[in-house]
Amino acid sequence: MNNELEKIIQIFLVEAAEKLDEYSAELLVLEQTPTNKSSLKSMIRSIHTIKGSSGIFHSSVSEFEVDETFLLNIQKLTEISHVFEDLLVVFLEKEEIIPTPAQIELFFKTEEKYSTLITLLQSFSKETIGIDDIKKEISNELSIIQASSTTIQKEKALCFHIFLIENIKMKFATVTLLYKQLQNIFGEESISFSPTKEELKNLTDFDFITVHLHTTQTKEEISSLFKTKFSNVKHITFPEDSQQEESQEQEELLPQQETTKQPTTLTQPSYQTIKVSTDKINDVFKHVSNLVILENSLSNYVKEAKALTTTPTKDLIELSERITSTVKNLHDSIMKIRMTPLEEIFKRFPIDVRNISKELHKKIDLKIFGRETEIDKMLLDELPEPLMHIIRNSISHGIETEEERILANKPPKGTITLSAKHEDGFVIIEVMDDGKGIDVNRVVNKAIERNIITTAQAEKMSDTEKINLIFHSGLSTEEHVNRFSGRGVGMDIVSAVIKSLKGQIEVQSEKGKGTTSTIRLPLTLATIEALMTEINGESYAFPISQFKEVITYNPKTDIRYVNNQPILLLEEQDLKQEVTKQEIPIFCLRQFFNLPPEENHIEKEEQLAIIFQTGHQHVAITIDSYSDPKTIVMTNLGNFIGNIPGISGCSLQGDSSISLIVDINGILNHLQKQKRH
Amino acid sequence: MKNNFLNTSKHIIFQLKKEYYSISISFVERVIAINDEIKIRHIPNTKKEVIGVTNYQGQNIPLIDLQIKFKENNNNTTVEKFTSYDNNEFNSFYQYAILCKIEGETVGILVNEVISVKEAENIETMKDSTFKFSFFDESFIEGIWRTVVSKKTNVEDTNANEELIVVLNIFSLLNKNQQK
């Protein structure tokens, strides 16, 4: 495809998807607080932008040769936006009209249309969807509102400033009292203040109080109320009339600008940001990586020179050290740029959860924790689909219907908790539901039925192992296939994606109580701390994250065999002279990688091995020699070579040789498979 | 589309052991000499033809031996394979690597000699070739042509012989189901 065209399409689609995300987020707020006009305003702005850019997009794309359906889908975006914007604006213009639940439902329905159209455009699909229904519904709604709005007297949203009389004594106590009195008059629900009661405690002084109020009373009535009842109040002003129109006009001109005018709007904190394509950052990263390698060789060189008689000058040593620290800082900074909060993908989930649960007639509360947890952008981009799949499973299989829940003595509304945190250099993402849990026996029966395991194997498996059978392809316990899950593909794909990111996924479930899926991911795939070792004269790097210790054992006396698998008997004395005994399977990389055996391996009485730990599992991997851990830049071996079991990537060394990075999880998985078959 | 490169006439001719091959220069990124600075890393449990990986200007490039690839299915012929993990021995085994870009992937073809870049003429494509022998695996070969091969430039080479040159089907190198 034409390069320029591709670029235009990319820019448009990214923007449209972004605007739609903003729209949905605000819509969810509006659903909770229908009186929230600032959310409505943001929604209008998003739709306005989509309308504008889809129009421009249409005309610039039609210069190229593109599919007719593609153009039609763009046009549909513009068409919906036209009518929809008109409808939304009515709610904003007539402040007394508060959207009803049915109208909000229509807003959600429109969101779905947008979402479908954008997805169709993204995949250059030759399909399209009908939009006449939704357009009709929107314009019907619009005419109904316009007809009725003039007659009904409804609550109005008012905003005014209170100025206290000067030199007031005990200002804060007075204000607190004032708040209380006002709340009594208008009801706690319909009035809010800025500064709030909590904020007052931390303030030294303020000029005026801003009040937001929903009431049927008119401004004049309120003015007179203050004049007669509150002696401490000097006067009140209504800033809205003059400013509202002004600000609206400005927004027409600058639809992108954030509204910062009203001090009380609860907009998210806006950071100063620039958008940079990932390619460019990767480019910088590549150069920095090379610099790290060069710096490694420089400090090696200085070290060697120091050891030899050619003593380098003090300056050179100092300079080398300074370069080392600068390069480290540079590397850290670029890593920080790549780190992106999970919020970026989490923000999309509430609307999806709402739509799915609506369709399945289940009531669900989605709680999200740890949005700020950061992870490498490259990993982040792979996560939405597997996560959404797990959540979908929780809604359709996990959470029971309202009636079932009441019978089971549970709150009628199901809860799905999505949480993220950092732990030991990993990112842990958890999806937890309080549904009915996974029926272990059903999973096992299905697995036996489909010849995935034998009855004998099933008997030997632990509950966790049984539950984790759901990651096997072709295993879905839901008898009724529905739109969202139950096609039998999915969990195996989820597991494959997580594995490709060098992560792990585990499911725990308790019948009747719920299911928890835990995903463990490295913070980044780009750099890792690794222990450098040599096997057969070649360099292998072991990620330090699961490293426990390096040990020496005697192959002649310390090894026993179980089912042909060598097991190392370990006896260790700790500081308190207590002896702990451990049995650890030995994994021979030489054998696994088809390397020749060591020349003197029969007589050898001392063997080095590294012990790694994941969860409760240990494995000892034999090595020839090792050196200090260091930070290495991880790259992949390229598509031509593809995936090699036991190897997760490679790293360029200071002397321009390549070290292979060993994939401990991969090896543990391999050992587990051996066990099962 | 696939056969187009038969007609894009300029080919790079190279020698691997006793045999001559050519590929269209449109695939070739550059030719690098295998010297002390090119370090090769053996990769365990990968495709047979992958002798190893080298890092060239920040990029990891697999280096492959064509003859191992072509003859891996043919049990009758044994190919002398580089098995040592010593860099010095590697240098004496192959002299050049031709870096080719195929569908976005750079692959280095290990060769003993790079002969010349020449206008390829009269390529006999495999469809109408008279060669129909078992040793001739069509999936790797686009065609065959004859030309005088001279290793010397600008000088009249009296030893120059006419040689048979195999035109590689470069896409066969990427054939993913060839994976072990």
PDB file of C-alpha atoms in Angstrom, chain A residues 102-335:
ATOM      1  CA  ALA A 102     -32.689   5.367  28.684  1.00  0.00           C
ATOM      2  CA  GLN A 103     -30.921   8.250  27.006  1.00  0.00           C
ATOM      3  CA  ILE A 104     -27.615   7.228  28.530  1.00  0.00           C
ATOM      4  CA  GLU A 105     -28.254   3.763  27.177  1.00  0.00           C
ATOM      5  CA  LEU A 106     -28.569   5.359  23.765  1.00  0.00           C
ATOM      6  CA  PHE A 107     -25.212   7.077  24.290  1.00  0.00           C
ATOM      7  CA  PHE A 108     -23.679   3.672  24.985  1.00  0.00           C
ATOM      8  CA  LYS A 109     -25.349   2.176  21.956  1.00  0.00           C
ATOM      9  CA  THR A 110     -23.881   4.913  19.813  1.00  0.00           C
ATOM     10  CA  GLU A 111     -20.471   4.207  21.322  1.00  0.00           C
ATOM     11  CA  GLU A 112     -20.765   0.624  20.158  1.00  0.00           C
ATOM     12  CA  LYS A 113     -21.496   1.766  16.611  1.00  0.00           C
ATOM     13  CA  TYR A 114     -18.430   3.979  16.655  1.00  0.00           C
ATOM     14  CA  SER A 115     -16.341   1.190  18.038  1.00  0.00           C
ATOM     15  CA  THR A 116     -17.518  -1.257  15.375  1.00  0.00           C
ATOM     16  CA  LEU A 117     -16.922   1.216  12.567  1.00  0.00           C
ATOM     17  CA  ILE A 118     -13.407   1.967  13.776  1.00  0.00           C
ATOM     18  CA  THR A 119     -12.611  -1.732  14.070  1.00  0.00           C
ATOM     19  CA  LEU A 120     -13.892  -2.298  10.540  1.00  0.00           C
ATOM     20  CA  LEU A 121     -11.696   0.499   9.283  1.00  0.00           C
ATOM     21  CA  GLN A 122      -8.687  -0.837  11.133  1.00  0.00           C
ATOM     22  CA  SER A 123      -8.943  -4.216   9.462  1.00  0.00           C
ATOM     23  CA  PHE A 124      -9.827  -2.762   6.036  1.00  0.00           C
ATOM     24  CA  SER A 125     -12.885  -4.915   6.211  1.00  0.00           C
ATOM     25  CA  LYS A 126     -15.205  -5.112   3.266  1.00  0.00           C
ATOM     26  CA  GLU A 127     -18.108  -5.272   5.667  1.00  0.00           C
ATOM     27  CA  THR A 128     -20.186  -2.445   6.951  1.00  0.00           C
ATOM     28  CA  ILE A 129     -22.991  -1.910   9.410  1.00  0.00           C
ATOM     29  CA  GLY A 130     -26.336  -0.205   9.168  1.00  0.00           C
ATOM     30  CA  ILE A 131     -26.532   3.129  10.930  1.00  0.00           C
ATOM     31  CA  ASP A 132     -29.999   4.235   9.911  1.00  0.00           C
ATOM     32  CA  ASP A 133     -31.574   2.779  13.047  1.00  0.00           C
ATOM     33  CA  ILE A 134     -29.276   4.598  15.388  1.00  0.00           C
ATOM     34  CA  LYS A 135     -29.560   7.826  13.448  1.00  0.00           C
ATOM     35  CA  LYS A 136     -33.323   7.590  13.615  1.00  0.00           C
ATOM     36  CA  GLU A 137     -33.256   6.854  17.308  1.00  0.00           C
ATOM     37  CA  ILE A 138     -31.012   9.824  17.933  1.00  0.00           C
ATOM     38  CA  SER A 139     -33.108  12.269  15.950  1.00  0.00           C
ATOM     39  CA  ASN A 140     -36.306  10.955  17.560  1.00  0.00           C
ATOM     40  CA  GLU A 141     -34.832  11.567  20.949  1.00  0.00           C
ATOM     41  CA  LEU A 142     -33.744  15.010  19.855  1.00  0.00           C
ATOM     42  CA  SER A 143     -37.194  16.059  18.676  1.00  0.00           C
ATOM     43  CA  ILE A 144     -38.862  14.720  21.819  1.00  0.00           C
ATOM     44  CA  ILE A 145     -36.526  16.712  24.026  1.00  0.00           C
ATOM     45  CA  GLN A 146     -36.880  19.875  22.012  1.00  0.00           C
ATOM     46  CA  ALA A 147     -40.661  19.612  22.157  1.00  0.00           C
ATOM     47  CA  SER A 148     -40.926  18.994  25.863  1.00  0.00           C
ATOM     48  CA  SER A 149     -38.049  20.891  27.351  1.00  0.00           C
ATOM     49  CA  THR A 150     -39.670  24.278  27.311  1.00  0.00           C
ATOM     50  CA  THR A 151     -42.583  23.259  29.476  1.00  0.00           C
ATOM     51  CA  ILE A 152     -41.066  21.256  32.277  1.00  0.00           C
ATOM     52  CA  GLN A 153     -39.584  22.986  35.238  1.00  0.00           C
ATOM     53  CA  LYS A 154     -36.707  20.942  36.487  1.00  0.00           C
ATOM     54  CA  GLU A 155     -33.812  21.203  38.859  1.00  0.00           C
ATOM     55  CA  LYS A 156     -31.118  23.514  37.694  1.00  0.00           C
ATOM     56  CA  ALA A 157     -27.431  23.318  38.226  1.00  0.00           C
ATOM     57  CA  LEU A 158     -26.197  26.562  39.727  1.00  0.00           C
ATOM     58  CA  CYS A 159     -22.743  27.760  40.478  1.00  0.00           C
ATOM     59  CA  PHE A 160     -21.866  30.819  42.553  1.00  0.00           C
ATOM     60  CA  HIS A 161     -19.109  32.347  44.615  1.00  0.00           C
ATOM     61  CA  ILE A 162     -19.533  33.375  48.236  1.00  0.00           C
ATOM     62  CA  PHE A 163     -17.462  36.275  49.489  1.00  0.00           C
ATOM     63  CA  LEU A 164     -17.215  36.566  53.248  1.00  0.00           C
ATOM     64  CA  ILE A 165     -17.034  39.879  55.054  1.00  0.00           C
ATOM     65  CA  GLU A 166     -13.510  41.068  55.685  1.00  0.00           C
ATOM     66  CA  ASN A 167     -11.575  40.571  58.921  1.00  0.00           C
ATOM     67  CA  ILE A 168     -13.828  37.855  60.063  1.00  0.00           C
ATOM     68  CA  LYS A 169     -12.836  36.092  63.261  1.00  0.00           C
ATOM     69  CA  MET A 170     -12.369  32.339  63.261  1.00  0.00           C
ATOM     70  CA  LYS A 171     -12.819  32.187  59.517  1.00  0.00           C
ATOM     71  CA  PHE A 172     -12.497  28.429  59.199  1.00  0.00           C
ATOM     72  CA  ALA A 173     -14.928  27.613  61.954  1.00  0.00           C
ATOM     73  CA  THR A 174     -17.425  30.012  60.416  1.00  0.00           C
ATOM     74  CA  VAL A 175     -17.065  28.437  57.009  1.00  0.00           C
ATOM     75  CA  THR A 176     -17.501  24.936  58.380  1.00  0.00           C
ATOM     76  CA  LEU A 177     -20.667  26.070  60.090  1.00  0.00           C
ATOM     77  CA  LEU A 178     -21.840  27.777  56.910  1.00  0.00           C
ATOM     78  CA  TYR A 179     -21.352  24.552  54.952  1.00  0.00           C
ATOM     79  CA  LYS A 180     -23.421  22.667  57.473  1.00  0.00           C
ATOM     80  CA  GLN A 181     -26.255  25.169  57.351  1.00  0.00           C
ATOM     81  CA  LEU A 182     -26.332  25.161  53.560  1.00  0.00           C
ATOM     82  CA  GLN A 183     -26.340  21.395  53.494  1.00  0.00           C
ATOM     83  CA  ASN A 184     -29.340  21.421  55.796  1.00  0.00           C
ATOM     84  CA  ILE A 185     -31.226  23.777  53.558  1.00  0.00           C
ATOM     85  CA  PHE A 186     -30.527  22.164  50.185  1.00  0.00           C
ATOM     86  CA  GLY A 187     -29.743  18.590  51.154  1.00  0.00           C
ATOM     87  CA  GLU A 188     -26.282  17.079  51.380  1.00  0.00           C
ATOM     88  CA  GLU A 189     -26.560  15.380  47.999  1.00  0.00           C
ATOM     89  CA  SER A 190     -27.226  18.386  45.875  1.00  0.00           C
ATOM     90  CA  ILE A 191     -24.596  20.796  47.110  1.00  0.00           C
ATOM     91  CA  SER A 192     -20.819  20.779  46.871  1.00  0.00           C
ATOM     92  CA  PHE A 193     -18.171  23.271  47.904  1.00  0.00           C
ATOM     93  CA  SER A 194     -14.716  24.251  46.882  1.00  0.00           C
ATOM     94  CA  PRO A 195     -12.539  24.330  48.913  1.00  0.00           C
ATOM     95  CA  THR A 196     -14.047  21.209  50.454  1.00  0.00           C
ATOM     96  CA  LYS A 197     -14.213  20.654  54.168  1.00  0.00           C
ATOM     97  CA  GLU A 198     -11.127  18.460  53.984  1.00  0.00           C
ATOM     98  CA  GLU A 199      -9.219  20.950  51.888  1.00  0.00           C
ATOM     99  CA  LEU A 200      -9.978  23.692  54.394  1.00  0.00           C
ATOM    100  CA  LYS A 201      -7.752  22.025  56.956  1.00  0.00           C
ATOM    101  CA  ASN A 202      -4.727  22.401  54.739  1.00  0.00           C
ATOM    102  CA  LEU A 203      -5.398  25.916  53.486  1.00  0.00           C
ATOM    103  CA  THR A 204      -4.025  29.047  55.079  1.00  0.00           C
ATOM    104  CA  ASP A 205      -6.384  31.418  53.359  1.00  0.00           C
ATOM    105  CA  PHE A 206      -8.760  31.755  50.430  1.00  0.00           C
ATOM    106  CA  ASP A 207     -10.629  34.532  48.700  1.00  0.00           C
ATOM    107  CA  PHE A 208     -14.025  33.016  48.118  1.00  0.00           C
ATOM    108  CA  ILE A 209     -15.967  29.806  48.215  1.00  0.00           C
ATOM    109  CA  THR A 210     -17.336  28.226  45.065  1.00  0.00           C
ATOM    110  CA  VAL A 211     -20.661  26.449  45.472  1.00  0.00           C
ATOM    111  CA  HIS A 212     -22.246  23.983  43.074  1.00  0.00           C
ATOM    112  CA  LEU A 213     -25.894  23.459  43.700  1.00  0.00           C
ATOM    113  CA  HIS A 214     -28.837  21.636  42.199  1.00  0.00           C
ATOM    114  CA  THR A 215     -32.088  23.330  43.055  1.00  0.00           C
ATOM    115  CA  THR A 216     -35.410  24.444  41.743  1.00  0.00           C
ATOM    116  CA  GLN A 217     -34.901  27.878  43.274  1.00  0.00           C
ATOM    117  CA  THR A 218     -33.927  30.770  41.081  1.00  0.00           C
ATOM    118  CA  LYS A 219     -30.808  32.867  41.460  1.00  0.00           C
ATOM    119  CA  GLU A 220     -32.780  35.742  42.871  1.00  0.00           C
ATOM    120  CA  GLU A 221     -34.279  33.543  45.541  1.00  0.00           C
ATOM    121  CA  ILE A 222     -30.849  32.337  46.568  1.00  0.00           C
ATOM    122  CA  SER A 223     -29.402  35.854  46.623  1.00  0.00           C
ATOM    123  CA  SER A 224     -32.091  37.032  48.968  1.00  0.00           C
ATOM    124  CA  LEU A 225     -31.659  33.953  51.126  1.00  0.00           C
ATOM    125  CA  PHE A 226     -28.023  34.877  51.699  1.00  0.00           C
ATOM    126  CA  LYS A 227     -28.815  38.512  52.362  1.00  0.00           C
ATOM    127  CA  THR A 228     -31.318  37.684  55.060  1.00  0.00           C
ATOM    128  CA  LYS A 229     -29.922  34.573  56.677  1.00  0.00           C
ATOM    129  CA  PHE A 230     -26.148  34.753  56.683  1.00  0.00           C
ATOM    130  CA  SER A 231     -24.653  37.800  58.304  1.00  0.00           C
ATOM    131  CA  ASN A 232     -21.069  36.709  57.673  1.00  0.00           C
ATOM    132  CA  VAL A 233     -21.530  36.697  53.919  1.00  0.00           C
ATOM    133  CA  LYS A 234     -20.669  39.954  52.222  1.00  0.00           C
ATOM    134  CA  HIS A 235     -22.159  39.094  48.860  1.00  0.00           C
ATOM    135  CA  ILE A 236     -22.522  36.294  46.347  1.00  0.00           C
ATOM    136  CA  THR A 237     -21.915  36.347  42.602  1.00  0.00           C
ATOM    137  CA  PHE A 238     -23.040  34.135  39.765  1.00  0.00           C
ATOM    138  CA  PRO A 239     -20.125  33.930  37.363  1.00  0.00           C
ATOM    139  CA  GLU A 240     -21.808  31.509  35.021  1.00  0.00           C
ATOM    140  CA  ASP A 241     -23.897  33.668  32.680  1.00  0.00           C
ATOM    141  CA  SER A 242     -21.114  35.743  31.333  1.00  0.00           C
ATOM    142  CA  GLN A 243     -18.428  33.063  31.280  1.00  0.00           C
ATOM    143  CA  GLN A 244     -20.321  30.117  29.971  1.00  0.00           C
ATOM    144  CA  GLU A 245     -20.954  31.511  26.535  1.00  0.00           C
ATOM    145  CA  GLU A 246     -17.507  32.887  26.274  1.00  0.00           C
ATOM    146  CA  SER A 247     -15.819  29.639  27.107  1.00  0.00           C
ATOM    147  CA  GLN A 248     -18.060  27.749  24.778  1.00  0.00           C
ATOM    148  CA  GLU A 249     -17.115  29.969  21.941  1.00  0.00           C
ATOM    149  CA  GLN A 250     -13.470  29.499  22.618  1.00  0.00           C
ATOM    150  CA  GLU A 251     -13.847  25.786  22.620  1.00  0.00           C
ATOM    151  CA  GLU A 252     -15.392  25.866  19.213  1.00  0.00           C
ATOM    152  CA  LEU A 253     -12.195  27.417  18.011  1.00  0.00           C
ATOM    153  CA  LEU A 254      -9.855  25.224  19.992  1.00  0.00           C
ATOM    154  CA  PRO A 255     -11.546  21.894  20.422  1.00  0.00           C
ATOM    155  CA  GLN A 256      -8.341  20.216  21.636  1.00  0.00           C
ATOM    156  CA  GLN A 257      -7.713  22.448  24.586  1.00  0.00           C
ATOM    157  CA  GLU A 258      -8.378  21.167  28.069  1.00  0.00           C
ATOM    158  CA  THR A 259     -10.815  23.212  30.074  1.00  0.00           C
ATOM    159  CA  THR A 260      -8.968  24.523  33.054  1.00  0.00           C
ATOM    160  CA  LYS A 261     -11.197  27.490  33.658  1.00  0.00           C
ATOM    161  CA  GLN A 262     -13.469  26.118  36.289  1.00  0.00           C
ATOM    162  CA  PRO A 263     -11.531  25.377  39.401  1.00  0.00           C
ATOM    163  CA  THR A 264     -13.970  22.769  40.603  1.00  0.00           C
ATOM    164  CA  THR A 265     -14.097  20.412  37.625  1.00  0.00           C
ATOM    165  CA  LEU A 266     -12.669  17.064  38.488  1.00  0.00           C
ATOM    166  CA  THR A 267     -10.556  16.620  35.374  1.00  0.00           C
ATOM    167  CA  GLN A 268      -7.631  14.266  35.527  1.00  0.00           C
ATOM    168  CA  PRO A 269      -4.304  15.930  36.117  1.00  0.00           C
ATOM    169  CA  SER A 270      -2.875  16.782  32.733  1.00  0.00           C
ATOM    170  CA  TYR A 271       0.798  16.163  32.220  1.00  0.00           C
ATOM    171  CA  GLN A 272       2.859  17.958  29.709  1.00  0.00           C
ATOM    172  CA  THR A 273       3.502  15.376  27.068  1.00  0.00           C
ATOM    173  CA  ILE A 274       4.634  14.942  23.524  1.00  0.00           C
ATOM    174  CA  LYS A 275       3.632  12.059  21.365  1.00  0.00           C
ATOM    175  CA  VAL A 276       6.531  10.147  19.900  1.00  0.00           C
ATOM    176  CA  SER A 277       6.210   7.046  17.797  1.00  0.00           C
ATOM    177  CA  THR A 278       7.582   3.877  19.380  1.00  0.00           C
ATOM    178  CA  ASP A 279       9.856   3.427  16.394  1.00  0.00           C
ATOM    179  CA  LYS A 280      11.737   6.590  17.222  1.00  0.00           C
ATOM    180  CA  ILE A 281      12.154   5.592  20.845  1.00  0.00           C
ATOM    181  CA  ASN A 282      13.346   2.168  19.783  1.00  0.00           C
ATOM    182  CA  ASP A 283      15.843   3.859  17.556  1.00  0.00           C
ATOM    183  CA  VAL A 284      17.244   5.901  20.429  1.00  0.00           C
ATOM    184  CA  PHE A 285      17.191   2.795  22.545  1.00  0.00           C
ATOM    185  CA  LYS A 286      19.219   0.893  19.981  1.00  0.00           C
ATOM    186  CA  HIS A 287      21.913   3.557  20.029  1.00  0.00           C
ATOM    187  CA  VAL A 288      21.951   3.657  23.810  1.00  0.00           C
ATOM    188  CA  SER A 289      22.267  -0.120  23.856  1.00  0.00           C
ATOM    189  CA  ASN A 290      25.276   0.096  21.599  1.00  0.00           C
ATOM    190  CA  LEU A 291      26.687   2.750  23.872  1.00  0.00           C
ATOM    191  CA  VAL A 292      26.263   0.446  26.869  1.00  0.00           C
ATOM    192  CA  ILE A 293      28.231  -2.209  25.052  1.00  0.00           C
ATOM    193  CA  LEU A 294      30.972   0.251  24.054  1.00  0.00           C
ATOM    194  CA  GLU A 295      31.139   1.492  27.623  1.00  0.00           C
ATOM    195  CA  ASN A 296      31.554  -2.116  28.770  1.00  0.00           C
ATOM    196  CA  SER A 297      34.527  -2.603  26.494  1.00  0.00           C
ATOM    197  CA  LEU A 298      36.045   0.704  27.549  1.00  0.00           C
ATOM    198  CA  SER A 299      35.942  -0.135  31.228  1.00  0.00           C
ATOM    199  CA  ASN A 300      37.270  -3.618  30.457  1.00  0.00           C
ATOM    200  CA  TYR A 301      40.131  -2.033  28.574  1.00  0.00           C
ATOM    201  CA  VAL A 302      40.928   0.358  31.404  1.00  0.00           C
ATOM    202  CA  LYS A 303      40.830  -2.518  33.891  1.00  0.00           C
ATOM    203  CA  GLU A 304      43.215  -4.565  31.778  1.00  0.00           C
ATOM    204  CA  ALA A 305      45.528  -1.633  31.284  1.00  0.00           C
ATOM    205  CA  LYS A 306      45.533  -1.103  35.019  1.00  0.00           C
ATOM    206  CA  ALA A 307      46.563  -4.693  35.592  1.00  0.00           C
ATOM    207  CA  LEU A 308      49.373  -4.493  33.078  1.00  0.00           C
ATOM    208  CA  THR A 309      52.420  -2.341  33.493  1.00  0.00           C
ATOM    209  CA  THR A 310      51.133   0.278  31.113  1.00  0.00           C
ATOM    210  CA  THR A 311      49.500   2.167  33.942  1.00  0.00           C
ATOM    211  CA  PRO A 312      46.837   4.412  32.530  1.00  0.00           C
ATOM    212  CA  THR A 313      46.859   7.928  33.838  1.00  0.00           C
ATOM    213  CA  LYS A 314      44.578   8.738  36.696  1.00  0.00           C
ATOM    214  CA  ASP A 315      42.619  10.964  34.350  1.00  0.00           C
ATOM    215  CA  LEU A 316      41.771   8.083  32.091  1.00  0.00           C
ATOM    216  CA  ILE A 317      40.470   5.986  34.960  1.00  0.00           C
ATOM    217  CA  GLU A 318      38.413   8.869  36.226  1.00  0.00           C
ATOM    218  CA  LEU A 319      37.083   9.652  32.797  1.00  0.00           C
ATOM    219  CA  SER A 320      36.123   6.050  32.260  1.00  0.00           C
ATOM    220  CA  GLU A 321      34.255   5.985  35.545  1.00  0.00           C
ATOM    221  CA  ARG A 322      32.391   9.119  34.663  1.00  0.00           C
ATOM    222  CA  ILE A 323      31.417   7.741  31.301  1.00  0.00           C
ATOM    223  CA  THR A 324      30.195   4.592  33.012  1.00  0.00           C
ATOM    224  CA  SER A 325      27.884   6.500  35.326  1.00  0.00           C
ATOM    225  CA  THR A 326      26.632   8.806  32.581  1.00  0.00           C
ATOM    226  CA  VAL A 327      25.835   5.918  30.308  1.00  0.00           C
ATOM    227  CA  LYS A 328      24.020   4.224  33.151  1.00  0.00           C
ATOM    228  CA  ASN A 329      21.931   7.341  33.760  1.00  0.00           C
ATOM    229  CA  LEU A 330      21.198   7.663  30.078  1.00  0.00           C
ATOM    230  CA  HIS A 331      20.148   4.072  29.927  1.00  0.00           C
ATOM    231  CA  ASP A 332      17.895   4.451  32.960  1.00  0.00           C
ATOM    232  CA  SER A 333      16.240   7.524  31.457  1.00  0.00           C
ATOM    233  CA  ILE A 334      15.490   5.866  28.190  1.00  0.00           C
ATOM    234  CA  MET A 335      14.084   2.891  30.047  1.00  0.00           C
TER     235      MET A 335
END
